[in-house]
mmCIF file of C-alpha atoms in Angstrom:
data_model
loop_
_atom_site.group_PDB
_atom_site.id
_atom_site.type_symbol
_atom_site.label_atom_id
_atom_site.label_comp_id
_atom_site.label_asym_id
_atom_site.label_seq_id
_atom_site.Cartn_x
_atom_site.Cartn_y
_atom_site.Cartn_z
ATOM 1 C CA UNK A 1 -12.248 -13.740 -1.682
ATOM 2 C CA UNK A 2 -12.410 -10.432 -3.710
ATOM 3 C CA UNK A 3 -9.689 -10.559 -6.245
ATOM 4 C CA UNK A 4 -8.251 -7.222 -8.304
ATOM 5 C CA UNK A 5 -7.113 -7.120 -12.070
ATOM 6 C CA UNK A 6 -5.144 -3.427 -13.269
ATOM 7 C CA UNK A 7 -6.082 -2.742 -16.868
ATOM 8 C CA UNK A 8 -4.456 0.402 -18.667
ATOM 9 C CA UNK A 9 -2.414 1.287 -21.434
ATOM 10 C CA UNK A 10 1.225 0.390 -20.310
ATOM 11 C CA UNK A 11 2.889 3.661 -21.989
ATOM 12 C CA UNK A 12 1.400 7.488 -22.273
ATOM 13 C CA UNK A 13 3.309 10.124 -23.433
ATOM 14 C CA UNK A 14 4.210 13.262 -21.492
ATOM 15 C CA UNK A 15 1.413 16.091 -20.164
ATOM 16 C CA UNK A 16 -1.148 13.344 -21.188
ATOM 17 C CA UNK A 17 -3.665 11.679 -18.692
ATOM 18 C CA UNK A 18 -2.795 8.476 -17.664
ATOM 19 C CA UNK A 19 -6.031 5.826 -17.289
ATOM 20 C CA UNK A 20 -6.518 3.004 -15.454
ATOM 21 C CA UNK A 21 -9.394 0.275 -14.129
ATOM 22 C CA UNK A 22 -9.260 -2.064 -11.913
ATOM 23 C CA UNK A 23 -11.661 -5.045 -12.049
ATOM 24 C CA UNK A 24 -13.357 -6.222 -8.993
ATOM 25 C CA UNK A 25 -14.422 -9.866 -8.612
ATOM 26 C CA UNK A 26 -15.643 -12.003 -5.990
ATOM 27 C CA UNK A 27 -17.112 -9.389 -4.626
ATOM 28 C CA UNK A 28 -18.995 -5.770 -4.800
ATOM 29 C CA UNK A 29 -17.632 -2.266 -5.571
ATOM 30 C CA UNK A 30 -20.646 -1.155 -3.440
ATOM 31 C CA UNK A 31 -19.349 -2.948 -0.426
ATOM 32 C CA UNK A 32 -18.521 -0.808 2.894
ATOM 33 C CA UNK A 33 -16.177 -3.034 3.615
ATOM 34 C CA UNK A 34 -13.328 -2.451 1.454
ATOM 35 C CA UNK A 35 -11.632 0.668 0.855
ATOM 36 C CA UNK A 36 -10.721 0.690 -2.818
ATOM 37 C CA UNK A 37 -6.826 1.962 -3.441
ATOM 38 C CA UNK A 38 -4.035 3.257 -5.752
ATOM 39 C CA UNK A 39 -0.232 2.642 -4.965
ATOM 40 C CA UNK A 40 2.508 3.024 -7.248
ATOM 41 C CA UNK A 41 5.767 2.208 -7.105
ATOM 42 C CA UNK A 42 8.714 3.770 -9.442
ATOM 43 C CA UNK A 43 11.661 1.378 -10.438
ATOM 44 C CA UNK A 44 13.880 0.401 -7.403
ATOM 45 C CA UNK A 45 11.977 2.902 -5.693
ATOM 46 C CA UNK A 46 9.523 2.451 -2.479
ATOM 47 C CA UNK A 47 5.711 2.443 -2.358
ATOM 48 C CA UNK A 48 3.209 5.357 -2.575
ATOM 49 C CA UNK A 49 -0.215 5.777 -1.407
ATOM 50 C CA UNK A 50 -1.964 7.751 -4.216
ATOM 51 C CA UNK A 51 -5.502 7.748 -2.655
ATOM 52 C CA UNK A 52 -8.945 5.718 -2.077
ATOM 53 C CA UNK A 53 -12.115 5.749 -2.140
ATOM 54 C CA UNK A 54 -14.425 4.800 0.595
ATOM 55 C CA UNK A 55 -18.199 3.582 -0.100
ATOM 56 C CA UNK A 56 -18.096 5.136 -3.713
ATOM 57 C CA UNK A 57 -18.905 8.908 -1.283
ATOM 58 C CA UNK A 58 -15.314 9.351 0.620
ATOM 59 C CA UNK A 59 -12.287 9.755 -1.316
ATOM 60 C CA UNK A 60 -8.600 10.724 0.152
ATOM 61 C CA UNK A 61 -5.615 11.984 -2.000
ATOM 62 C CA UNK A 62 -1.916 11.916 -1.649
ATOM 63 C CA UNK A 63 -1.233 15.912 -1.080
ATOM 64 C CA UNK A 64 1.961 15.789 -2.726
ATOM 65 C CA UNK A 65 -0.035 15.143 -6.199
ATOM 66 C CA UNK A 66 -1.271 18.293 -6.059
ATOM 67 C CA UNK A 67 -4.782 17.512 -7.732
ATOM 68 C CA UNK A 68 -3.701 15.506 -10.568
ATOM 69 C CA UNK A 69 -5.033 12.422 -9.300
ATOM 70 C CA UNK A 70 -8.983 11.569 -9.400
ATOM 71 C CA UNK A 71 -10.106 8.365 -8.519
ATOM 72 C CA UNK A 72 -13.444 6.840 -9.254
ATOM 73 C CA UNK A 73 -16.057 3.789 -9.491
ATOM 74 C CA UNK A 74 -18.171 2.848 -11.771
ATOM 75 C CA UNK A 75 -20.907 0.332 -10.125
ATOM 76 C CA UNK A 76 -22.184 -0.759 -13.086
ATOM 77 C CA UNK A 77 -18.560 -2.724 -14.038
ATOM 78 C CA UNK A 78 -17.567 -3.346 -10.904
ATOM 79 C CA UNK A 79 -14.354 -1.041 -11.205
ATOM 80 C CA UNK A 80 -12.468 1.636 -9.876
ATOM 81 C CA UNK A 81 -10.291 3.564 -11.898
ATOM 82 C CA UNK A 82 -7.754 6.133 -11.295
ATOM 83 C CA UNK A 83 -6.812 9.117 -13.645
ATOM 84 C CA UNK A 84 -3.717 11.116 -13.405
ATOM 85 C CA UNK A 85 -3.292 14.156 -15.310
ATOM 86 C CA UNK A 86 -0.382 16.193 -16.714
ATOM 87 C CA UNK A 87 2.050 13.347 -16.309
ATOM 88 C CA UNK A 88 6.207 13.127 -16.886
ATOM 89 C CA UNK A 89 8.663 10.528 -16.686
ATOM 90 C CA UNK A 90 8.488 10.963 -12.531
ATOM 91 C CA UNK A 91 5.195 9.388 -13.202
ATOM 92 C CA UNK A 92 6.850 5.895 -14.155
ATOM 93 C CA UNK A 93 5.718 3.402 -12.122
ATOM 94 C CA UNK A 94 4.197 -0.014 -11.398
ATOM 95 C CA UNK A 95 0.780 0.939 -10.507
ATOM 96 C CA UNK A 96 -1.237 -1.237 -7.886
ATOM 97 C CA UNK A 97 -4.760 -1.469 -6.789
ATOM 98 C CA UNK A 98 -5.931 -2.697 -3.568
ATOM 99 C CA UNK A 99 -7.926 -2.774 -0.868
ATOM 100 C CA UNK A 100 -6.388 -2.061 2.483
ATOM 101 C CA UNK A 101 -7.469 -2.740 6.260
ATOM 102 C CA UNK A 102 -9.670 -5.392 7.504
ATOM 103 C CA UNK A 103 -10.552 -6.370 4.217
ATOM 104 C CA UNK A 104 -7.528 -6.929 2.025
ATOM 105 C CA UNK A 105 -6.957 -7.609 -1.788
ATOM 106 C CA UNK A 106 -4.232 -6.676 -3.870
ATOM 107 C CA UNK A 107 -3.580 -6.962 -7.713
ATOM 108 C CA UNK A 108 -0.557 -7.662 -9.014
ATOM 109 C CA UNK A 109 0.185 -4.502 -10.733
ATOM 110 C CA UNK A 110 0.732 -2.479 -14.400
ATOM 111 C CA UNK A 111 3.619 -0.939 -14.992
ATOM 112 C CA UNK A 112 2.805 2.322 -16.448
ATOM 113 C CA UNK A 113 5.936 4.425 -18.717
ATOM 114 C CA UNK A 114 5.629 8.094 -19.317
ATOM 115 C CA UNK A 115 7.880 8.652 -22.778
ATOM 116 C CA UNK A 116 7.186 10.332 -25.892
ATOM 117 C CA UNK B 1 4.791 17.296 3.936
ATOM 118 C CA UNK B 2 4.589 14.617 6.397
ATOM 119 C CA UNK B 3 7.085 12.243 6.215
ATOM 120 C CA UNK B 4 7.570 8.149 7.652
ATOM 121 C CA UNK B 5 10.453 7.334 8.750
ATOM 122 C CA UNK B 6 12.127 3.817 8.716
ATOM 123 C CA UNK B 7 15.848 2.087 9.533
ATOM 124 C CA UNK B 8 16.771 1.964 5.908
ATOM 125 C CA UNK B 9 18.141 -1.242 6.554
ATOM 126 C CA UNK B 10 18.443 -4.101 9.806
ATOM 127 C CA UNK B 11 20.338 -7.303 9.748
ATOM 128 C CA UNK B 12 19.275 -10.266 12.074
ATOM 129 C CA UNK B 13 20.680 -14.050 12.242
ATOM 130 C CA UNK B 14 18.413 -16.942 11.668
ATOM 131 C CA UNK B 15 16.425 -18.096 14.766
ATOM 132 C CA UNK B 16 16.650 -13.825 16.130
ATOM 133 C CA UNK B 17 14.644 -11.599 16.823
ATOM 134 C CA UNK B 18 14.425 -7.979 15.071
ATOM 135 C CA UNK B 19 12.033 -4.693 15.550
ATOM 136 C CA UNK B 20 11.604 -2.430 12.819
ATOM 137 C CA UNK B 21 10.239 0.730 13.587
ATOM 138 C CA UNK B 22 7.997 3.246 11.983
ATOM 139 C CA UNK B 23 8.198 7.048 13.121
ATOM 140 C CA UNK B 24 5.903 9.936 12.378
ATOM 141 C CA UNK B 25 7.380 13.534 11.435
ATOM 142 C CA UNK B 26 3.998 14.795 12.908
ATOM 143 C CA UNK B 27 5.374 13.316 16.365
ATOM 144 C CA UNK B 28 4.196 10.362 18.409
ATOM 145 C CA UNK B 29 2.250 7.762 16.870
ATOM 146 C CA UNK B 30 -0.683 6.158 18.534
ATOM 147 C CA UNK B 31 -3.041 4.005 17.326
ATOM 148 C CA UNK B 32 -5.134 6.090 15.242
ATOM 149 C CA UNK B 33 -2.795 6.446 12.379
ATOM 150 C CA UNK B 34 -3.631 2.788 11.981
ATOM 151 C CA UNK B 35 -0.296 1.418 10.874
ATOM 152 C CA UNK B 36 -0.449 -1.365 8.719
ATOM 153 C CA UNK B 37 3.014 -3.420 7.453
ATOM 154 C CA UNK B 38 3.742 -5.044 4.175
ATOM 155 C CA UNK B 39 6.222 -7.164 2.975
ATOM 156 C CA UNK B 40 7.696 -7.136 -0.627
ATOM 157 C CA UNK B 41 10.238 -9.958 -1.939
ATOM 158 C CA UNK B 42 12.653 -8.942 -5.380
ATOM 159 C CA UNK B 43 9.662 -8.846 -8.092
ATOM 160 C CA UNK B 44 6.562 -9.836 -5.976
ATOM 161 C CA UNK B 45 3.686 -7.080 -5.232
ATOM 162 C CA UNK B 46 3.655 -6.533 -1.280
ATOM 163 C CA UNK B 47 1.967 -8.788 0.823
ATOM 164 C CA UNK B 48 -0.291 -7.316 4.082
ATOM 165 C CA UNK B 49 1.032 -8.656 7.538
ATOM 166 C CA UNK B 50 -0.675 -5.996 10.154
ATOM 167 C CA UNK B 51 -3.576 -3.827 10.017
ATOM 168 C CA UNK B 52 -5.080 -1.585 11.996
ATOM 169 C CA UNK B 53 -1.087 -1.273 14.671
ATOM 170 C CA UNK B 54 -1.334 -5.067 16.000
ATOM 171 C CA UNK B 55 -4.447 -7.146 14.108
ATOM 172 C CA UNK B 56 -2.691 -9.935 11.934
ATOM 173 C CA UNK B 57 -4.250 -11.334 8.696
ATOM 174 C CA UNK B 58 -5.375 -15.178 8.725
ATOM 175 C CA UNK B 59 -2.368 -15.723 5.952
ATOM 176 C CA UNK B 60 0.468 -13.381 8.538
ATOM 177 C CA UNK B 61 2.690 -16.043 10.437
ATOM 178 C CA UNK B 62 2.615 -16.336 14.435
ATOM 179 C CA UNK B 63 6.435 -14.806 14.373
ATOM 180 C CA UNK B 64 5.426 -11.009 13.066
ATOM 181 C CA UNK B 65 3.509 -8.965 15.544
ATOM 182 C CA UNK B 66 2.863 -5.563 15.461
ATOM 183 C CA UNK B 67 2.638 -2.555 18.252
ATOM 184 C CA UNK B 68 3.319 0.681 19.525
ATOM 185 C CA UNK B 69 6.946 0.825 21.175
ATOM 186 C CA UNK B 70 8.381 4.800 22.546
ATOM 187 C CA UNK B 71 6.224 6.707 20.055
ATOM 188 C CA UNK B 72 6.210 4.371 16.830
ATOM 189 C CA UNK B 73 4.563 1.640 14.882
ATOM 190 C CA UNK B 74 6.554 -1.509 15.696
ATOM 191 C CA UNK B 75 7.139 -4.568 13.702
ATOM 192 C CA UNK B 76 8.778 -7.305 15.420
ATOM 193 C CA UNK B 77 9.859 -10.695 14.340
ATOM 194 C CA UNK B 78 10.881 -13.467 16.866
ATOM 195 C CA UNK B 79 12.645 -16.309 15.566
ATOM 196 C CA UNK B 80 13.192 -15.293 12.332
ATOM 197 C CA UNK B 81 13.555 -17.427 9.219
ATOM 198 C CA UNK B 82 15.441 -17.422 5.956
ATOM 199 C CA UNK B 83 12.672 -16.670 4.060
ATOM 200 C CA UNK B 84 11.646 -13.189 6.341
ATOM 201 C CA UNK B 85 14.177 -11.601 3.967
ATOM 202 C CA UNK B 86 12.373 -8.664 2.428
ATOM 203 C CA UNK B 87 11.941 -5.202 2.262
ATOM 204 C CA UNK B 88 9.179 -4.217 4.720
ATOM 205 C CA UNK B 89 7.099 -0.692 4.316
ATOM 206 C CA UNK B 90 4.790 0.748 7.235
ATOM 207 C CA UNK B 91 2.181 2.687 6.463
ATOM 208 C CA UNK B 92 0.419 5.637 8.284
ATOM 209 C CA UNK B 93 -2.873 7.092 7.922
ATOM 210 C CA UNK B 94 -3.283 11.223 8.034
ATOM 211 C CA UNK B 95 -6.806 12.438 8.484
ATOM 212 C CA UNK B 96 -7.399 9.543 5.698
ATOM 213 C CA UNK B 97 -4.955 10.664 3.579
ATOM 214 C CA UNK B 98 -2.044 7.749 3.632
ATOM 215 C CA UNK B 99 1.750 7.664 3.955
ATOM 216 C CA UNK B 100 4.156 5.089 3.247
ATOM 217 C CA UNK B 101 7.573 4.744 5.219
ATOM 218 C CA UNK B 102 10.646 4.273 2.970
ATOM 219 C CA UNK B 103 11.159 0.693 3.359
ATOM 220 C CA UNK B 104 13.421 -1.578 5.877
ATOM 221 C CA UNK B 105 15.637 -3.977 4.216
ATOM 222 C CA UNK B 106 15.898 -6.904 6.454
ATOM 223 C CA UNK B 107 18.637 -9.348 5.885
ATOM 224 C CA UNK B 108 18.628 -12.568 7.025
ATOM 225 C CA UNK B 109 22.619 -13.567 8.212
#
């Protein structure tokens, strides 16, 4: 049973780059089986799909982020990671990664707050 | 921008049965958006209960079931229990690109 950990600073300022890893265990980042994922959710607010990545060689965005987001994976830790540029306070959110579909997995989130 | 469209909120008694739906701005969904549904209690992370419009996950209970019903992703629960009482997203896939609905609120009354 693949299990996911979010690791990331919990506060970045404005216009920075936000950073952060997920830990894969139980299981391999190289699998074709899982596609790896980024949600957020803003407080009292619903869930957004921010993107995945698919065999470490496919990777989908949410258009509405308008290129800020990149998400990648680093075999050699077993993690994904996501990076989102140019963030503001809209960016305040828990953050969640997962895998989604057939195979599913799910961490139990960082909550990320954009303030100076 | 597409957009996923849910009752913002449903109310069904104990021992009921309730659809939720899950509409496309793009128009009719079928089943290759692959809707999925998740449930989310007050301060847990969501929970998976249907992947891929109607295939249930060893830990989603006989009661939820999911389909296509008049051009949308369905979720329906028959004989619903206190503890259904959640806020439930759907969630559409674009080309690969996914979309989450805005959430159902389902009491339980």
């Amino acid at each position: 049973q693949v299990q996911l950990q979010e690791s990331g600073p919990g506060l970045v300022q404005p216009s920075q780059t936000l950073s952060l890893t997920c830990t894969v265990s139980g299981g391999s980042i190289r699998s074709s089986d899982y596609y790896w994922t980024w949600i957020r959710q803003s407080p009292g607010k619903g869930l957004e799909w921010i993107g995945y990545t698919y065999y470490s060689e496919n990777t989908y965005y949410n258009p509405s982020l308008k290129s800020r987001a990149t998400i990648s994976v680093d075999m050699s830790q077993n993690q994904f990671s996501l990076m989102l540029s140019s963030v503001t306070a809209a960016d305040t959110a828990v953050y969640y990664c997962a895998s989604l579909g057939t195979y599913f997995a799910w961490g139990q989130g960082t909550l990320v707050t954009v303030s100076s | 921008q597409t957009v996923v469209t849910q009752e913002p909120s449903l109310t069904v008694s104990p021992g009921g049965t309730v659809t939720l739906t899950c509409a496309s701005s793009t128009g009719a969904v079928t089943s290759g958006y692959h809707p999925n549904w998740f449930q989310q209690k007050p301060g847990q992370a969501p929970r998976a209960l249907i992947y891929s419009t109607n295939r249930k996950y060893s830990w989603t209970p006989a009661r939820f079931s999911g389909s296509l019903l008049g051009g949308k992703a369905a979720l329906t629960l028959s004989g619903v229990q206190p503890e259904d009482e959640a806020e439930y997203y759907c969630l559409l896939y674009y080309g690969g690109a996914g979309v989450f609905g805005g959430g159902t609120k389902l009491t339980v009354l």
